[in-house]
Short mmCIF file of C-alpha atoms in Angstrom, two decimals:
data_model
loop_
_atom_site.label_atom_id
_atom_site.label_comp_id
_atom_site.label_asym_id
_atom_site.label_seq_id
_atom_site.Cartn_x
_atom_site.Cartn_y
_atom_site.Cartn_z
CA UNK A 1 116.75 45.82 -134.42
CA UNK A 2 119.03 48.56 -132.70
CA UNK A 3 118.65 50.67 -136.36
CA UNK A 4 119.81 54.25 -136.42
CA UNK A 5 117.10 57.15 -136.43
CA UNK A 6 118.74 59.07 -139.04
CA UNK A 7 117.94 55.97 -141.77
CA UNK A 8 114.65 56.28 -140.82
CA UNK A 9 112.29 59.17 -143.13
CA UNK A 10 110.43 59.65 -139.99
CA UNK A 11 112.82 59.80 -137.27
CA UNK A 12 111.88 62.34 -133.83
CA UNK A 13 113.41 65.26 -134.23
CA UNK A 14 115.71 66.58 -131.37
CA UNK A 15 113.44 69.45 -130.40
CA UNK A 16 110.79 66.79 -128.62
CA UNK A 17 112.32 67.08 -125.27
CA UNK A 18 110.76 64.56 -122.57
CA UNK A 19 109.53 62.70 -125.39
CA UNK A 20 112.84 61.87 -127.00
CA UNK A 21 113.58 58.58 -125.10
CA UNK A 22 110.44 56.84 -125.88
CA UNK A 23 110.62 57.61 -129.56
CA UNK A 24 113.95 56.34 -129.85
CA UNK A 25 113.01 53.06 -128.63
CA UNK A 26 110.02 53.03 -131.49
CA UNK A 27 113.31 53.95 -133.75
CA UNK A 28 114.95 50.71 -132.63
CA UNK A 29 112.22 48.59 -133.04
CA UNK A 30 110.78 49.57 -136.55
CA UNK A 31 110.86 46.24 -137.91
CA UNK A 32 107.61 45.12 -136.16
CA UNK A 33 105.89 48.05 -138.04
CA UNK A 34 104.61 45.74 -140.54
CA UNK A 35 102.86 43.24 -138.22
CA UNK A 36 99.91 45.36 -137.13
CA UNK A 37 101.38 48.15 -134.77
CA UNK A 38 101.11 51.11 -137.11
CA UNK A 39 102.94 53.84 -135.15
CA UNK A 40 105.28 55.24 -137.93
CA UNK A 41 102.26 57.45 -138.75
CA UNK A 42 101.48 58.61 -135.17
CA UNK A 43 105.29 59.20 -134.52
CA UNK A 44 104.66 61.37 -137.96
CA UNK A 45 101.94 63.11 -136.54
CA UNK A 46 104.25 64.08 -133.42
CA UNK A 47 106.45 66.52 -134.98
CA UNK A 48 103.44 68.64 -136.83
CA UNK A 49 100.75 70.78 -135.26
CA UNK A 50 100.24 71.50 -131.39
CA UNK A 51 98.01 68.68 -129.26
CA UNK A 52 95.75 69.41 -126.45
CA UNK A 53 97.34 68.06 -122.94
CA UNK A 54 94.74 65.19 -122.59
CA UNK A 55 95.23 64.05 -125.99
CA UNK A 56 98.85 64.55 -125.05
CA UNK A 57 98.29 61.85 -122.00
CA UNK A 58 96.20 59.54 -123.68
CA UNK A 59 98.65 58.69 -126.75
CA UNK A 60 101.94 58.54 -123.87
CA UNK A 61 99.70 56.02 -122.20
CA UNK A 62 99.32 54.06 -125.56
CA UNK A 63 102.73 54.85 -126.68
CA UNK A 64 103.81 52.93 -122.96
CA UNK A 65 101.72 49.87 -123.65
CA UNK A 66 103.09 49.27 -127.05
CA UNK A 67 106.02 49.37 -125.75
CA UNK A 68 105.50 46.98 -123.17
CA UNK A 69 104.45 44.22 -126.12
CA UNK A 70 107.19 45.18 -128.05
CA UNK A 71 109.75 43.97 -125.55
CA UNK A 72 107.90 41.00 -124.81
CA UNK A 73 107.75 40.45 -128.26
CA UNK A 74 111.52 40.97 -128.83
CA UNK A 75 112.66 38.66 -125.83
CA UNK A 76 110.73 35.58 -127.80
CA UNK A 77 111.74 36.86 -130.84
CA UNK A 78 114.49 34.34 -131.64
CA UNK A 79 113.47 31.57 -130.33
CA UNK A 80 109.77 31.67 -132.16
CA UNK A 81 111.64 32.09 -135.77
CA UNK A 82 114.23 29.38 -135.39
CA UNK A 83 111.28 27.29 -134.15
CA UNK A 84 109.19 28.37 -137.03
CA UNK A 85 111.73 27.52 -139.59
CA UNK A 86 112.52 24.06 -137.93
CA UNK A 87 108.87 23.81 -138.55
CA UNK A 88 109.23 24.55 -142.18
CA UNK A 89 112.08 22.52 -143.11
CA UNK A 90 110.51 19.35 -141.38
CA UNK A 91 106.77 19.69 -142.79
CA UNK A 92 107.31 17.43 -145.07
CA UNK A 93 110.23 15.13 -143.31
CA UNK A 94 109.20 11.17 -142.87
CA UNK A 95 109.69 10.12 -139.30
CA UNK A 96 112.79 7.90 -139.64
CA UNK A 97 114.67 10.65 -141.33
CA UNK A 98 113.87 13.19 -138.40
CA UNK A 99 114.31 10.81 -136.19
CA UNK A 100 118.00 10.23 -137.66
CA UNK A 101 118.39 14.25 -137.71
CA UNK A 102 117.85 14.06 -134.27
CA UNK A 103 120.41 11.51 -133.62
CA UNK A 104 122.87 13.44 -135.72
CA UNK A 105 122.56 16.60 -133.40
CA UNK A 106 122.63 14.83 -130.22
CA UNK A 107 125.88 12.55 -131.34
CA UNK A 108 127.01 16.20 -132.43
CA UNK A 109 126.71 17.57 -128.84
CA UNK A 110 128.26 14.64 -127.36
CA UNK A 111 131.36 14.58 -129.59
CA UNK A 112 131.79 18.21 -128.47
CA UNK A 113 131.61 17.90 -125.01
CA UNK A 114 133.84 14.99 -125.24
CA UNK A 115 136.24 16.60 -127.12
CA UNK A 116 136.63 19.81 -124.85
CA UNK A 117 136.25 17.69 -121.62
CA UNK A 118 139.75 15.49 -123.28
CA UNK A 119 141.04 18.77 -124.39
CA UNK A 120 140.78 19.60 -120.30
CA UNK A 121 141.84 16.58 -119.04
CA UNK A 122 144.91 16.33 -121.43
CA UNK A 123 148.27 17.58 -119.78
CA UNK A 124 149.58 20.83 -120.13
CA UNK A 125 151.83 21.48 -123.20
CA UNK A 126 155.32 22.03 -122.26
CA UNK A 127 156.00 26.15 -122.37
CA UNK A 128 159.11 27.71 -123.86
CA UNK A 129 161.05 28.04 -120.62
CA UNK A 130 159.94 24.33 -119.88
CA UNK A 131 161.53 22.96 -123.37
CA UNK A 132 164.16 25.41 -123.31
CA UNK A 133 165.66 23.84 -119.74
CA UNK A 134 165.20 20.51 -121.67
CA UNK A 135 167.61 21.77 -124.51
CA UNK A 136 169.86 22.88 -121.92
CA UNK A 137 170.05 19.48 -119.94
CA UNK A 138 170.31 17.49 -123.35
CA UNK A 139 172.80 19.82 -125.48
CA UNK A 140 170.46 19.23 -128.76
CA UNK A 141 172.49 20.95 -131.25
CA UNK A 142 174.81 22.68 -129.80
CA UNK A 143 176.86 25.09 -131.70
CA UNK A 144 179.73 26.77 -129.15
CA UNK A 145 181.58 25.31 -125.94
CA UNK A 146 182.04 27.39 -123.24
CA UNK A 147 185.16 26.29 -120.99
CA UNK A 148 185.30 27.75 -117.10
CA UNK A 149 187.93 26.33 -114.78
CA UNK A 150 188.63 23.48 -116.86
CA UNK A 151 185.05 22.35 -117.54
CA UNK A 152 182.98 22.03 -121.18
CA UNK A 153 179.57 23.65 -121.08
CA UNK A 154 178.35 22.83 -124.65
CA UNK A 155 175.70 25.77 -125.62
CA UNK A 156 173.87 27.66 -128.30
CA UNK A 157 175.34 30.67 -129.26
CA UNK A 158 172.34 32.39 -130.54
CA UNK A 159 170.48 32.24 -127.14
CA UNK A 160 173.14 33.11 -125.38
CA UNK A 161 173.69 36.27 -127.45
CA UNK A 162 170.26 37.38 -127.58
CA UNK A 163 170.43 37.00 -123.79
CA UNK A 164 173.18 38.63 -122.50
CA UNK A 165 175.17 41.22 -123.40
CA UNK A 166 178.39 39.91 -121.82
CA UNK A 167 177.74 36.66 -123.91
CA UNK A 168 177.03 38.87 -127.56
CA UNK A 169 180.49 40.23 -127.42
CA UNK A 170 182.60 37.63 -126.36
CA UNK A 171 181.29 35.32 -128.37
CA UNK A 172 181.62 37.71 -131.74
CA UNK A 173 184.88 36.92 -131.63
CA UNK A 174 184.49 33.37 -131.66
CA UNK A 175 182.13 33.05 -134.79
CA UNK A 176 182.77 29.36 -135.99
CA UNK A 177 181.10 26.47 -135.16
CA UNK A 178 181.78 24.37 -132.30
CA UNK A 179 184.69 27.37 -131.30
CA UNK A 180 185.66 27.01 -127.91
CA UNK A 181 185.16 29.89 -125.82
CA UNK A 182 187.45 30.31 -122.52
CA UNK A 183 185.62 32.25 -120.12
CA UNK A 184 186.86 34.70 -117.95
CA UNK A 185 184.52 35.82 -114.91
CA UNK A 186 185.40 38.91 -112.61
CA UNK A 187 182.87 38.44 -110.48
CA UNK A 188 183.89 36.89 -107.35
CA UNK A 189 183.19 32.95 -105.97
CA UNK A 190 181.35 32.17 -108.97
CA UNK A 191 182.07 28.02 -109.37
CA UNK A 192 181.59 25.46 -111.68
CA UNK A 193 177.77 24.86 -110.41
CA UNK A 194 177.04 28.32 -110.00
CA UNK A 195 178.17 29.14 -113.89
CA UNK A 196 176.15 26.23 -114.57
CA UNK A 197 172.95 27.43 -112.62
CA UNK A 198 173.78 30.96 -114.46
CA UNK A 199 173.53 29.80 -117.77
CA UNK A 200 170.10 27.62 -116.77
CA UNK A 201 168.86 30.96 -115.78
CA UNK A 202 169.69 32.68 -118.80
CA UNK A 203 167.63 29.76 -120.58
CA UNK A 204 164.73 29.70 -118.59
CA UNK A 205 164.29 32.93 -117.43
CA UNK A 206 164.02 31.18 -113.85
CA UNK A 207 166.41 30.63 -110.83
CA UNK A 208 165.49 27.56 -109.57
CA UNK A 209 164.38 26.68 -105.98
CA UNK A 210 166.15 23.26 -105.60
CA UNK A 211 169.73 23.85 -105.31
CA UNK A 212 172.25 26.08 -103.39
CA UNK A 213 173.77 27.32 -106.33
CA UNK A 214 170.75 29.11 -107.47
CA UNK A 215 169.83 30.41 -104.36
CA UNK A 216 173.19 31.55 -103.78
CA UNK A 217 172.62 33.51 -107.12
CA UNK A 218 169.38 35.14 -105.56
CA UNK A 219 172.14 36.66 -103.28
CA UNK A 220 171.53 41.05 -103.82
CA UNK A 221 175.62 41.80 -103.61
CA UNK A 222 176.45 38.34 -106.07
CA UNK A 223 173.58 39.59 -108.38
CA UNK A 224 174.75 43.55 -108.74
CA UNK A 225 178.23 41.88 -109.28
CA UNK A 226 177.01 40.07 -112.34
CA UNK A 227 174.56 42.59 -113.53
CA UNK A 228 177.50 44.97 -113.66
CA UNK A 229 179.89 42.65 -115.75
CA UNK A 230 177.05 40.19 -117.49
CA UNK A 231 174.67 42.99 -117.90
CA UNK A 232 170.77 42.96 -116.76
CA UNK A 233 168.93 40.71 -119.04
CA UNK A 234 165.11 41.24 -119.98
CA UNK A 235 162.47 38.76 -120.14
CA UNK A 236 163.15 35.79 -121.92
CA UNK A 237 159.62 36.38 -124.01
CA UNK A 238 160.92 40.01 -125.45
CA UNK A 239 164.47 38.31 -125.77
CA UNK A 240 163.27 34.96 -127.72
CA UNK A 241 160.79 37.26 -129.98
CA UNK A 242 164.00 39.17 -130.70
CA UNK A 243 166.18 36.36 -131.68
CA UNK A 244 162.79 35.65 -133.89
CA UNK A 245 162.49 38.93 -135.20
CA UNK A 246 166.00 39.38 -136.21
CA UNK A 247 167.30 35.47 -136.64
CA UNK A 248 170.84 36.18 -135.36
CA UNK A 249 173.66 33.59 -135.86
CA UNK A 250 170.60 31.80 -137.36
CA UNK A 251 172.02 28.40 -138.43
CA UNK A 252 168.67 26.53 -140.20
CA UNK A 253 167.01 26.99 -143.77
CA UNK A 254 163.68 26.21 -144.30
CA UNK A 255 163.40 25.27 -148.04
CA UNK A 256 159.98 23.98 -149.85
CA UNK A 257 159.57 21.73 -152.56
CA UNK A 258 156.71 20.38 -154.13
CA UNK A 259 158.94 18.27 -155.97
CA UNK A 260 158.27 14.60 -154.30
CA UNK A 261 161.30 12.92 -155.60
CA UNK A 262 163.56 15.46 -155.30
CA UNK A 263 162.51 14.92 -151.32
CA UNK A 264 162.61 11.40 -151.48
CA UNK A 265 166.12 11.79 -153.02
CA UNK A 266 167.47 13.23 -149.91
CA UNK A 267 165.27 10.77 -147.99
CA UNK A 268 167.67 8.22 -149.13
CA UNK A 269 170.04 10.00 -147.25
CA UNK A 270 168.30 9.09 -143.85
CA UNK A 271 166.27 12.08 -143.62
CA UNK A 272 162.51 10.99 -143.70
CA UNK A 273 159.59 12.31 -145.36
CA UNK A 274 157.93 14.87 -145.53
CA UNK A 275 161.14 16.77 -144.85
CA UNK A 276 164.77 16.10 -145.94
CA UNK A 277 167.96 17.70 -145.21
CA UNK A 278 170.39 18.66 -147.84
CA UNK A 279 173.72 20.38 -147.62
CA UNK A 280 173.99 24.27 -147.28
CA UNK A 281 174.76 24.33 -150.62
CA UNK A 282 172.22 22.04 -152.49
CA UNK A 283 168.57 21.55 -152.63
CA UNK A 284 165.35 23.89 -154.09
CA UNK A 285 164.68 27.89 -153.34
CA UNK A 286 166.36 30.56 -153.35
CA UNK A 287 168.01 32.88 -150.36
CA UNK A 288 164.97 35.21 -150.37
CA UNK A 289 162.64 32.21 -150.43
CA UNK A 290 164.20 30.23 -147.47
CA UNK A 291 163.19 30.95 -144.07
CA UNK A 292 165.55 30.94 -141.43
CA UNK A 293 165.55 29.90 -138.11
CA UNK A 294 167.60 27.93 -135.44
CA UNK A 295 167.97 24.35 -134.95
CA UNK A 296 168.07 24.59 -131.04
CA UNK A 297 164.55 25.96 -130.96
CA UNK A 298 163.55 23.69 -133.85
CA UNK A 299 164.69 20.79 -131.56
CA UNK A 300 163.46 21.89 -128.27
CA UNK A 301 159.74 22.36 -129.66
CA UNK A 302 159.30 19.63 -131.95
CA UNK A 303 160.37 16.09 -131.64
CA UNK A 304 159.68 15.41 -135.79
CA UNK A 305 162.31 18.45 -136.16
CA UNK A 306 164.61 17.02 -133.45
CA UNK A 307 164.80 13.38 -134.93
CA UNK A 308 165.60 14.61 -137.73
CA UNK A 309 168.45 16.64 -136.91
CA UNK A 310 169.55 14.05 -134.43
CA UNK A 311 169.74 11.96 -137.79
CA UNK A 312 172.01 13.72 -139.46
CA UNK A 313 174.59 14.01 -136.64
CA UNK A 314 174.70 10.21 -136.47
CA UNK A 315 175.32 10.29 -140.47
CA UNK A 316 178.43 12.90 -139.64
CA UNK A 317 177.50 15.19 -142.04
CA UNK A 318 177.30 17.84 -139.17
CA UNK A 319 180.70 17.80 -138.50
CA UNK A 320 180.85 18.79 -142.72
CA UNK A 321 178.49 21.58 -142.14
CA UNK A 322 180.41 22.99 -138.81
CA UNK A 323 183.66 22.81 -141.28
CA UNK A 324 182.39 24.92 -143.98
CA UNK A 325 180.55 26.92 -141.65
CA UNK A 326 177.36 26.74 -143.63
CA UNK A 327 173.96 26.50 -142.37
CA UNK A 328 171.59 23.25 -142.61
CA UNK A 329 168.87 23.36 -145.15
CA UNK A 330 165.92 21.31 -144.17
CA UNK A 331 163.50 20.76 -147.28
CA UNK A 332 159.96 20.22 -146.44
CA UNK A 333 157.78 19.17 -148.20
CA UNK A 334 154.64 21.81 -149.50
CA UNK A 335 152.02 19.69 -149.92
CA UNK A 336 152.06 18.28 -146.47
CA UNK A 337 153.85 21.54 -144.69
CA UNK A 338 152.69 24.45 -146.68
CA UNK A 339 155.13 27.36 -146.60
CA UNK A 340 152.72 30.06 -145.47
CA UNK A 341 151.84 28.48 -142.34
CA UNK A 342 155.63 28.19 -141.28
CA UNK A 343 155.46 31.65 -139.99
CA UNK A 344 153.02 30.39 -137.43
CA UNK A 345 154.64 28.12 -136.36
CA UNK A 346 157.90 28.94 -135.75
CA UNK A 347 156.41 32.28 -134.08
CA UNK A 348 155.00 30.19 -132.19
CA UNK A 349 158.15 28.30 -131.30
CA UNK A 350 160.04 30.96 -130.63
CA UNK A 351 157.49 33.17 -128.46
CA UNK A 352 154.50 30.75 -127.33
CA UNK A 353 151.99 33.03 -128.90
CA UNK A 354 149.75 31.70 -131.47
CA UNK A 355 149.49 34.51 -134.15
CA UNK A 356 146.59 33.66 -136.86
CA UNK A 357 147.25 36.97 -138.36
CA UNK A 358 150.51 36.07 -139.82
CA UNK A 359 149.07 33.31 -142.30
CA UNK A 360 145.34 34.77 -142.15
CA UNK A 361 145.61 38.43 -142.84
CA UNK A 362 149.38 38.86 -143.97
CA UNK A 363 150.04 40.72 -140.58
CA UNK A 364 150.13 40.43 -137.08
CA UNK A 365 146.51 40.49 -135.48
CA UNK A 366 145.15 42.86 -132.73
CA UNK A 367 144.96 39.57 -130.53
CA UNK A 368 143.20 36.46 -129.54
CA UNK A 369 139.43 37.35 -129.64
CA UNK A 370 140.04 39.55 -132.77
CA UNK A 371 141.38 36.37 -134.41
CA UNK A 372 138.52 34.28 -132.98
CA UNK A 373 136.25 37.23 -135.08
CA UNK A 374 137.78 36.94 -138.02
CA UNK A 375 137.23 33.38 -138.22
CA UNK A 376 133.14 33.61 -137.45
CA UNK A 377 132.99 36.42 -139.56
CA UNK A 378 130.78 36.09 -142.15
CA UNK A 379 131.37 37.01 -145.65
CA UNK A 380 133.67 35.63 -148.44
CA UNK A 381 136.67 33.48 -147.66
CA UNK A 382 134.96 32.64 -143.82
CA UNK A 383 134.97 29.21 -144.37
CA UNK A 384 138.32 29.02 -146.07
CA UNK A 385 140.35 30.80 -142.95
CA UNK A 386 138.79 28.60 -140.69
CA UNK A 387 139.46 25.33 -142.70
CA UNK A 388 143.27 27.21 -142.92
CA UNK A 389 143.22 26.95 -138.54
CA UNK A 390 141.86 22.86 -139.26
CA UNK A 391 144.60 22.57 -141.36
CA UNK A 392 147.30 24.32 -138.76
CA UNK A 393 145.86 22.38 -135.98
CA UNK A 394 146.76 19.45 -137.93
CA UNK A 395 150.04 20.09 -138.94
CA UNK A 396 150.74 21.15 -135.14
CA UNK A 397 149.78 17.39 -134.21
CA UNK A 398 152.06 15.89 -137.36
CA UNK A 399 155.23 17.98 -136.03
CA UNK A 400 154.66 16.76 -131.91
CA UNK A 401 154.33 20.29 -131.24
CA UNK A 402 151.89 20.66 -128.25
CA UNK A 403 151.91 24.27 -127.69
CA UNK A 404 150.64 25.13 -130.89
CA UNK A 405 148.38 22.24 -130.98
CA UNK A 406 146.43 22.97 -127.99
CA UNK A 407 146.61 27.00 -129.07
CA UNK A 408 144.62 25.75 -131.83
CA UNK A 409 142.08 23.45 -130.04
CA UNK A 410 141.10 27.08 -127.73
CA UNK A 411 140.55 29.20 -130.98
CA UNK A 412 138.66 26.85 -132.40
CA UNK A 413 136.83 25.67 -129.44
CA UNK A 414 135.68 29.38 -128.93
CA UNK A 415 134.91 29.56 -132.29
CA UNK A 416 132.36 26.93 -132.04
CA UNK A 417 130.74 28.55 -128.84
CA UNK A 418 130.49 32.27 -131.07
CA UNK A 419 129.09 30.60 -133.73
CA UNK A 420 126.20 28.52 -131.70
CA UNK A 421 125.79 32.40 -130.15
#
């Protein structure tokens, strides 16, 4: 169906003029020539010898009529072979086990619907600039404390930095852990709650509509003030996907073992399984191997991640770590959390995007339908890229993270509706 002309040994030629249309729909439908309508020969005959008008009129009258069954016969096309091959397979079926088929399909569409009407009714995962306000309420890893007119403001240095200029350089000079910074504002009548409702904003991305603070910051002549000594910010999706791109002041390393009691052996330090956490110094991989990241995003996304950092701050091995100035490294475990799917996820950590293409194809994709394609494609490995986004899905559930979780259950979900198409 839909065939080009020019694979065809008796294709119109382009000199036929009004005829040209109608030909070309004979072109497109040349794979009912072997049920009857011979008309490969008369569309032969067209291009050789001259034809008397009437002749001319009868055959375009012909020519019309055929047409007319092949489109009726095209619209009930599909429908008459997947009947006829139901048909086939069944012939010889005994009644209890097509009865049972039966079943099987309509439990099948039931357990679908069901599934995408929970998927709908299920709450809305929390987005970046949602968890991100949650980091900055509960101070989850903090790594730098900011002091303005005599009040702490524990923070994360590598948000801060990829956010604002102003924040980039003056806390370069303050590169150790837990360093108090003393900050210095030129900008005048900024307070205690208005610094505070600054720094939400450079978390969220949002002023908020709640307080006087933040809608004193909305003020034009306060905001030109601190977009001339702060600097103008962009949005907190190109920011975060910079601070993912580039891993600044990154202080987490993401280390795989498949080694189960080497795992379990830093379990007994109060870690858990299927990841530990091991000094900066210890534990499996190499530099180029480990993956690095920050353990204020790890914590804001996922609660597994931020129990088990939580963990070790209780042990007071932190405060080790913020002496030596080295960064944590969290083993995981590779049989549960393989290591080429952690791209994925912390992408999608850091930038709310779910990007197949990193673990299916090596490289970033074109976007969401053009991952959806790749996984219906047909052709080697199909099955195994979609069984991949199963076993993603999965590991989004194990690690509490929502976003990615529910990123999953739309791929798949149109997935399943291309390939019922």
């Amino acid at each position: 169906m839909g065939a080009n002309g020019s694979s065809y040994p008796h294709s119109c030629s382009s000199r036929m003029g009004a005829n040209t249309q109608t030909q070309q729909t004979f072109i497109g439908t040349s794979s009912y020539s072997q049920q009857g309508y011979a008309w490969e020969s008369k569309l032969y005959s067209l291009e050789h010898g001259h034809e008397r008008p009437t002749d001319r009129k009868k055959k375009s009258l012909g020519l019309a009529t055929l047409k007319r069954r092949f489109i009726k016969r095209r619209k009930s096309s599909r429908s008459a072979d997947h009947a006829r091959q139901m048909r086939e397979l069944l012939s010889g079926w005994d009644v209890r086990d097509t009865n049972a088929l039966v079943e099987e399909y309509e439990g099948t569409a039931a357990l679908k619907e069901l599934s995408f009407q929970a998927s709908l009714a299920r709450a809305e995962a929390p987005s970046l600039p949602r968890d991100l306000a949650a980091l900055y309420q509960h101070k989850y890893c903090t790594d730098v404390d900011l002091i303005f007119q005599g009040t702490c403001f524990p923070a994360h240095r590598a948000i801060l930095a990829a956010r604002c200029p102003f924040f980039k350089t003056r806390l370069s000079s303050s590169p150790g852990y837990g360093a108090e910074v003393h900050m210095d504002i030129e900008t005048a009548g900024i307070d205690v709650p208005m610094f505070s409702a600054l720094l939400q904003y450079l978390y969220t991305g949002e002023f908020g509509v709640s307080s006087a603070e933040d809608s004193r910051l909305q003020n034009v002549d306060v905001l030109v003030q601190l977009s001339q000594e702060f600097g103008t910010p962009n949005s907190l999706e190109a920011d975060m996907k910079g601070l993912f791109d580039y891993m600044c002041y990154y202080d987490a390393l993401l280390s795989f073992s498949s080694d189960f009691e080497m795992v379990e052996s830093f379990n007994e330090r109060g870690a858990g399984a299927p990841a530990a956490i091991s000094g900066g110094g210890g534990g499996p991989g190499t530099p180029d191997e480990d993956l690095r990241a920050h353990k204020a995003i790890l914590s804001a996304r996922s609660p597994f991640f931020r129990n088990l950092l939580q963990r070790r701050i209780r042990t007071g091995e932190e405060m080790t770590e913020r002496t030596l100035q080295t960064p944590t490294r969290i083993v995981l475990d590779e049989s549960i959390i393989p290591r080429k799917y952690v791209q994925v996820i912390l992408h999608c950590m850091y930038t709310d995007v779910v990007e197949l293409g990193l673990v299916l194809r090596g490289s970033h994709s074109a976007g969401s339908l053009g991952e959806v394609q790749a996984l219906v494609s047909g052709g080697r490995g199909a099955s195994t890229r979609t069984e991949e986004a199963m076993e993603l899905y999965h590991i989004a559930l194990f690690l509490e993270f929502s976003m990615l979780a529910q990123g999953f259950l739309r791929v798949l979900w149109r997935v399943s509706i291309l390939v019922e198409g």
